[in-house]
Short mmCIF file of C-alpha atoms and ligand atoms in Angstrom, two decimals:
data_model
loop_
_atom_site.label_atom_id
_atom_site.label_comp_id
_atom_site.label_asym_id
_atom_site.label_seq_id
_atom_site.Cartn_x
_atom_site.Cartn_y
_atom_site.Cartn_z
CA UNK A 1 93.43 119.31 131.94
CA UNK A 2 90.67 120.60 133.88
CA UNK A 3 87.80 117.45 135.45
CA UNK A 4 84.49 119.33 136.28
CA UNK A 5 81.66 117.64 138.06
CA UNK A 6 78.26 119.60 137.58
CA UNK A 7 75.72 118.70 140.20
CA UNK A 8 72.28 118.81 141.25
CA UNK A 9 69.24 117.46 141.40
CA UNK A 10 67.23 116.35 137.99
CA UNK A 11 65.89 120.04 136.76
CA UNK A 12 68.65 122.05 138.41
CA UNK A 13 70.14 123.17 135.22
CA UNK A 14 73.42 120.94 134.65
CA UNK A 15 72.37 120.42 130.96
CA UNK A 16 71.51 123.91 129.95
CA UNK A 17 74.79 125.28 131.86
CA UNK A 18 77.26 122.44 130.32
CA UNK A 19 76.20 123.29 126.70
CA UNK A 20 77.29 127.31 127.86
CA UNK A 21 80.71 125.88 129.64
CA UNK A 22 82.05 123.56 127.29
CA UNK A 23 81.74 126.17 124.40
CA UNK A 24 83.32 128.78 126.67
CA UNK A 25 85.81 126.55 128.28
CA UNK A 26 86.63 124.16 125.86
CA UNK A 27 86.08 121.02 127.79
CA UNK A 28 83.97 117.66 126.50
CA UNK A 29 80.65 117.45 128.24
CA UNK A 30 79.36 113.88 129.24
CA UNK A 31 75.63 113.91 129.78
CA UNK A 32 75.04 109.62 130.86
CA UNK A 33 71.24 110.77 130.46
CA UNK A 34 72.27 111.78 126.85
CA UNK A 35 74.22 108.86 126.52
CA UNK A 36 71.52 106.59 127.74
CA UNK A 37 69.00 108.63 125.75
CA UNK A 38 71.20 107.63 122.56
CA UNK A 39 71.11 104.02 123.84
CA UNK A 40 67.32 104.01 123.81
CA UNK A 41 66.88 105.52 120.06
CA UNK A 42 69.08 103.52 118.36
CA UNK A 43 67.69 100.26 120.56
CA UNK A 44 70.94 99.34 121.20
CA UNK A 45 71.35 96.17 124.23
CA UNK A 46 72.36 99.23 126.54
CA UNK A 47 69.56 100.92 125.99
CA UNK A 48 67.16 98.51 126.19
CA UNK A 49 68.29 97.56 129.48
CA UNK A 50 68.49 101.35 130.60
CA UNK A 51 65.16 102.08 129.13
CA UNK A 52 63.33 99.61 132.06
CA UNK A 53 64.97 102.02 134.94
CA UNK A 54 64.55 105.28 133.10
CA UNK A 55 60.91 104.99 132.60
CA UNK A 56 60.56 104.50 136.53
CA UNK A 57 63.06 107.58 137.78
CA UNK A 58 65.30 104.93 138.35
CA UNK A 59 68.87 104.79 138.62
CA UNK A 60 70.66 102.54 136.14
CA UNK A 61 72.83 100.10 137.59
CA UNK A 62 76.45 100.84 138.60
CA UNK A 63 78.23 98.61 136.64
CA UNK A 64 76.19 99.47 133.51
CA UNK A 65 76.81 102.89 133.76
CA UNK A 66 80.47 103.34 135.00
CA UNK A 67 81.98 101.06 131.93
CA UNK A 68 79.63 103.54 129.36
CA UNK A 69 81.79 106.41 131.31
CA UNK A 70 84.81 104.73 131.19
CA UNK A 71 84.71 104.04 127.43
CA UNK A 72 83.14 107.47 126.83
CA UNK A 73 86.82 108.84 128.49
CA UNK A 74 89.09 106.43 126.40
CA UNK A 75 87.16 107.56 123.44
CA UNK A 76 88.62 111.25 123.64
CA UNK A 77 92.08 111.16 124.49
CA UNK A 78 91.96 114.82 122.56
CA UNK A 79 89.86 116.10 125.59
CA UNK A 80 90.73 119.32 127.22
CA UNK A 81 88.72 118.37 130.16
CA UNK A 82 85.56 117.12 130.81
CA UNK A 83 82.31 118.66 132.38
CA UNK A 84 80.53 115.47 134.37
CA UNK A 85 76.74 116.18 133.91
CA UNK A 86 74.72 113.79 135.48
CA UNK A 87 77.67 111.53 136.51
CA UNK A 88 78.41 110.48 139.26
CA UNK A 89 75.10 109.99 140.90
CA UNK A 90 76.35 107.48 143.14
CA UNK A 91 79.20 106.73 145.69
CA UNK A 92 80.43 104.02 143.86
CA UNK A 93 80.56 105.64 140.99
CA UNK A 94 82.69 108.56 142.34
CA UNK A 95 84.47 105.95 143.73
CA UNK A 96 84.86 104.39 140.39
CA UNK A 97 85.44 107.35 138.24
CA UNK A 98 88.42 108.51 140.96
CA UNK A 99 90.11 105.36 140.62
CA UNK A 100 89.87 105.86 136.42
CA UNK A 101 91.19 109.62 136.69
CA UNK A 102 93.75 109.36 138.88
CA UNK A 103 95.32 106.52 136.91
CA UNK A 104 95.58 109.11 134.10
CA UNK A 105 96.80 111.79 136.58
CA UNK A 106 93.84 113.91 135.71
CA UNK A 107 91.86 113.85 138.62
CA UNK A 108 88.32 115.92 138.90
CA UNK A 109 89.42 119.50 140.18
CA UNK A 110 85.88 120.77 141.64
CA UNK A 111 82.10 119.38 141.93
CA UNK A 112 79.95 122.50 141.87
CA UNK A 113 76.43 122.29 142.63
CA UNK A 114 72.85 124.23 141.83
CA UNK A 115 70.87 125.03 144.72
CA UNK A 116 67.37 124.60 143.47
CA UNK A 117 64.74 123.76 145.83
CA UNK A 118 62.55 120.98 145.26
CA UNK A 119 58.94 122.71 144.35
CA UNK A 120 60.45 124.73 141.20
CA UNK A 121 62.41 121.51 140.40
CA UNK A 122 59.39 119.86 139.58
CA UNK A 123 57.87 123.25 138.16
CA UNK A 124 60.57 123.39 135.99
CA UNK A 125 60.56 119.25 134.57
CA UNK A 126 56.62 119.70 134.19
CA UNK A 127 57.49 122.48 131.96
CA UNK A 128 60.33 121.34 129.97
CA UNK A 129 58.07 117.71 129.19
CA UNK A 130 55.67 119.82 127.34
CA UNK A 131 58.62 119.89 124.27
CA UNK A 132 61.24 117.29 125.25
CA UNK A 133 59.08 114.12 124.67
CA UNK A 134 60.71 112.63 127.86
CA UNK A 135 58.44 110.78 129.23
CA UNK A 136 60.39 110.64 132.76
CA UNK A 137 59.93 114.53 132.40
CA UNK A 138 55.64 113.61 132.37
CA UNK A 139 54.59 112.15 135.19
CA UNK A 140 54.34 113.61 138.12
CA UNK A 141 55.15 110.44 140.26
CA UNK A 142 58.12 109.43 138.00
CA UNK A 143 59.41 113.06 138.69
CA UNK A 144 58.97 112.99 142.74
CA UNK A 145 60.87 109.09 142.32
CA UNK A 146 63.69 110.59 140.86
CA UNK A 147 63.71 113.78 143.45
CA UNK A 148 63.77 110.75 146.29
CA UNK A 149 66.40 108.95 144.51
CA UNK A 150 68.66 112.30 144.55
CA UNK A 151 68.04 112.53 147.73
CA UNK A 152 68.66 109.29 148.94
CA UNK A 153 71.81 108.07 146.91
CA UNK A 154 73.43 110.72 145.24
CA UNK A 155 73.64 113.30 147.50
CA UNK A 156 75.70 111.70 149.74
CA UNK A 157 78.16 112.01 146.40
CA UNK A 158 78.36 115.74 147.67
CA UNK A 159 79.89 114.94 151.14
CA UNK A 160 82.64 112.42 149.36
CA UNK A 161 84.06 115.71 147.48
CA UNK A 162 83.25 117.69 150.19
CA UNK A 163 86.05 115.55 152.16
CA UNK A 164 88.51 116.43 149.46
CA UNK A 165 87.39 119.54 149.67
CA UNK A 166 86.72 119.91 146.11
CA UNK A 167 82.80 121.29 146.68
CA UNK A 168 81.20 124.23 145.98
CA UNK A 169 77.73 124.80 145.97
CA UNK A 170 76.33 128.13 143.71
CA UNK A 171 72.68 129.32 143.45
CA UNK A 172 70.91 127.78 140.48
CA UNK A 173 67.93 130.22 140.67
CA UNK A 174 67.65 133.36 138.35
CA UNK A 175 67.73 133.79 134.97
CA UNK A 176 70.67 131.14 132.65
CA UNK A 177 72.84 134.21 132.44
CA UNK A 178 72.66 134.69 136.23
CA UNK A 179 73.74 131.04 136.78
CA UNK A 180 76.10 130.83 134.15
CA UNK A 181 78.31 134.12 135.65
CA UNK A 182 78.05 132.31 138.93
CA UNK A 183 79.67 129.32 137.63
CA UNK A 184 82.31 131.31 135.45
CA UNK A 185 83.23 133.10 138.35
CA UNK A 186 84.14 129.87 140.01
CA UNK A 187 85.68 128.12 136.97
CA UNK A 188 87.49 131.11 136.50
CA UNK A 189 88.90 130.60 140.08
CA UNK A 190 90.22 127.10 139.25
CA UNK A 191 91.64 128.14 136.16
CA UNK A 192 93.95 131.29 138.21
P1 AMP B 201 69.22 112.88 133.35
O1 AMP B 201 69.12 113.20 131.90
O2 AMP B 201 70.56 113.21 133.94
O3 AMP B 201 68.08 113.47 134.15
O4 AMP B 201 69.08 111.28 133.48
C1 AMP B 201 67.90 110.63 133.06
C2 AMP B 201 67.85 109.25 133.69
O5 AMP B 201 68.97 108.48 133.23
C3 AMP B 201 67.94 109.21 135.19
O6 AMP B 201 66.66 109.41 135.82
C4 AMP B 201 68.47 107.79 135.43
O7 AMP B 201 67.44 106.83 135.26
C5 AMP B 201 69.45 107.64 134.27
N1 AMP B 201 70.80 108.08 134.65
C6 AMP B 201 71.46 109.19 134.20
N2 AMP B 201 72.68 109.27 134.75
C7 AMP B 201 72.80 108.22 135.58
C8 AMP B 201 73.82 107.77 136.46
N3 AMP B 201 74.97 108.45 136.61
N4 AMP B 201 73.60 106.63 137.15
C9 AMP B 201 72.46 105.92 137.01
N5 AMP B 201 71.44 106.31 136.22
C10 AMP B 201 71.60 107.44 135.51
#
């Protein structure tokens, strides 16, 4: 079992390079955006209540989103591994999702991180808005909100993994091939 934590800031990448890992490496990927994104289509009571803070470049509250996580988890017991994408974004919620993992004895092995900086960040969201119909991907206020909310809440997630020294940080600029040898070459690493 092999517990992955992709980080970095909204527009880093973490999407485009989980789709490449989990077909390479075999492990689940676990987008909560996706998940909450689900929410809001079918209009489920999650998603409702998600929708209110994900229109603002909000963070959904704690509680909401660890138990989605959690149940996501129980859900595959036929998981290889799992690539976090998106998750956690808070230090309660690595808090939270330690306490779940290491009750299975499966406990996340690395957080790696893409280093973008924040002007192609918001270069990049602009762009992909144009064809992903997210609104939160729009506006350029709702896409500085959520820049300021990485900032502010879930970077300090970095330092908590840091301290079990389980971080690695890995350039997230250049072309998705570029990125995604630079994260196989770390993988790989844990893997040895
Ligand atoms: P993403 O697709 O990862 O950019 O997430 C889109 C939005 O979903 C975020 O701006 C938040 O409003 C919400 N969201 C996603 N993951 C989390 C999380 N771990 N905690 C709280 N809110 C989240």
């Amino acid at each position: 079992m092999i517990n992955l934590v992709l980080f970095g800031p909204p527009g880093s990448g973490k999407g485009t390079q989980s789709v490449k890992l989990q077909e390479k490496y075999q492990l689940m990927h676990v987008s909560t955006g996706d998940l909450f994104r689900m929410h809001m289509r079918e209009n489920t009571k999650l998603g409702i209540e998600a929708k209110s803070y994900i229109e603002k470049g909000d963070l959904v509250p704690d509680a909401v989103t660890i138990s989605m996580m959690n149940n996501k988890i129980e859900n595959h017991p036929e998981a290889k591994g799992f690539i976090f994408d998106g998750f956690p974004r808070t230090a309660a919620q690595a808090e939270a999702l330690d306490d779940f993992l290491n009750k299975k004895e499966s406990p996340i092995n690395k957080m790696i991180a893409l280093e973008v900086d924040d002007l192609e960040l918001v270069k990049r969201l602009l762009y992909r808005g144009k064809d992903s119909g997210r609104a939160d991907d729009q506006d350029e206020g709702i896409i500085q909100n959520r820049i300021d909310v990485y900032n502010e809440k879930t970077l300090p997630v970095a330092s908590y993994y840091d301290e079990q020294n389980k971080y690695i940080a890995v350039k997230g600029v250049g072309t998705i091939e570029e990125i995604f040898d630079r994260l196989c070459t770390v993988i790989d690493e844990i893997i040895d």
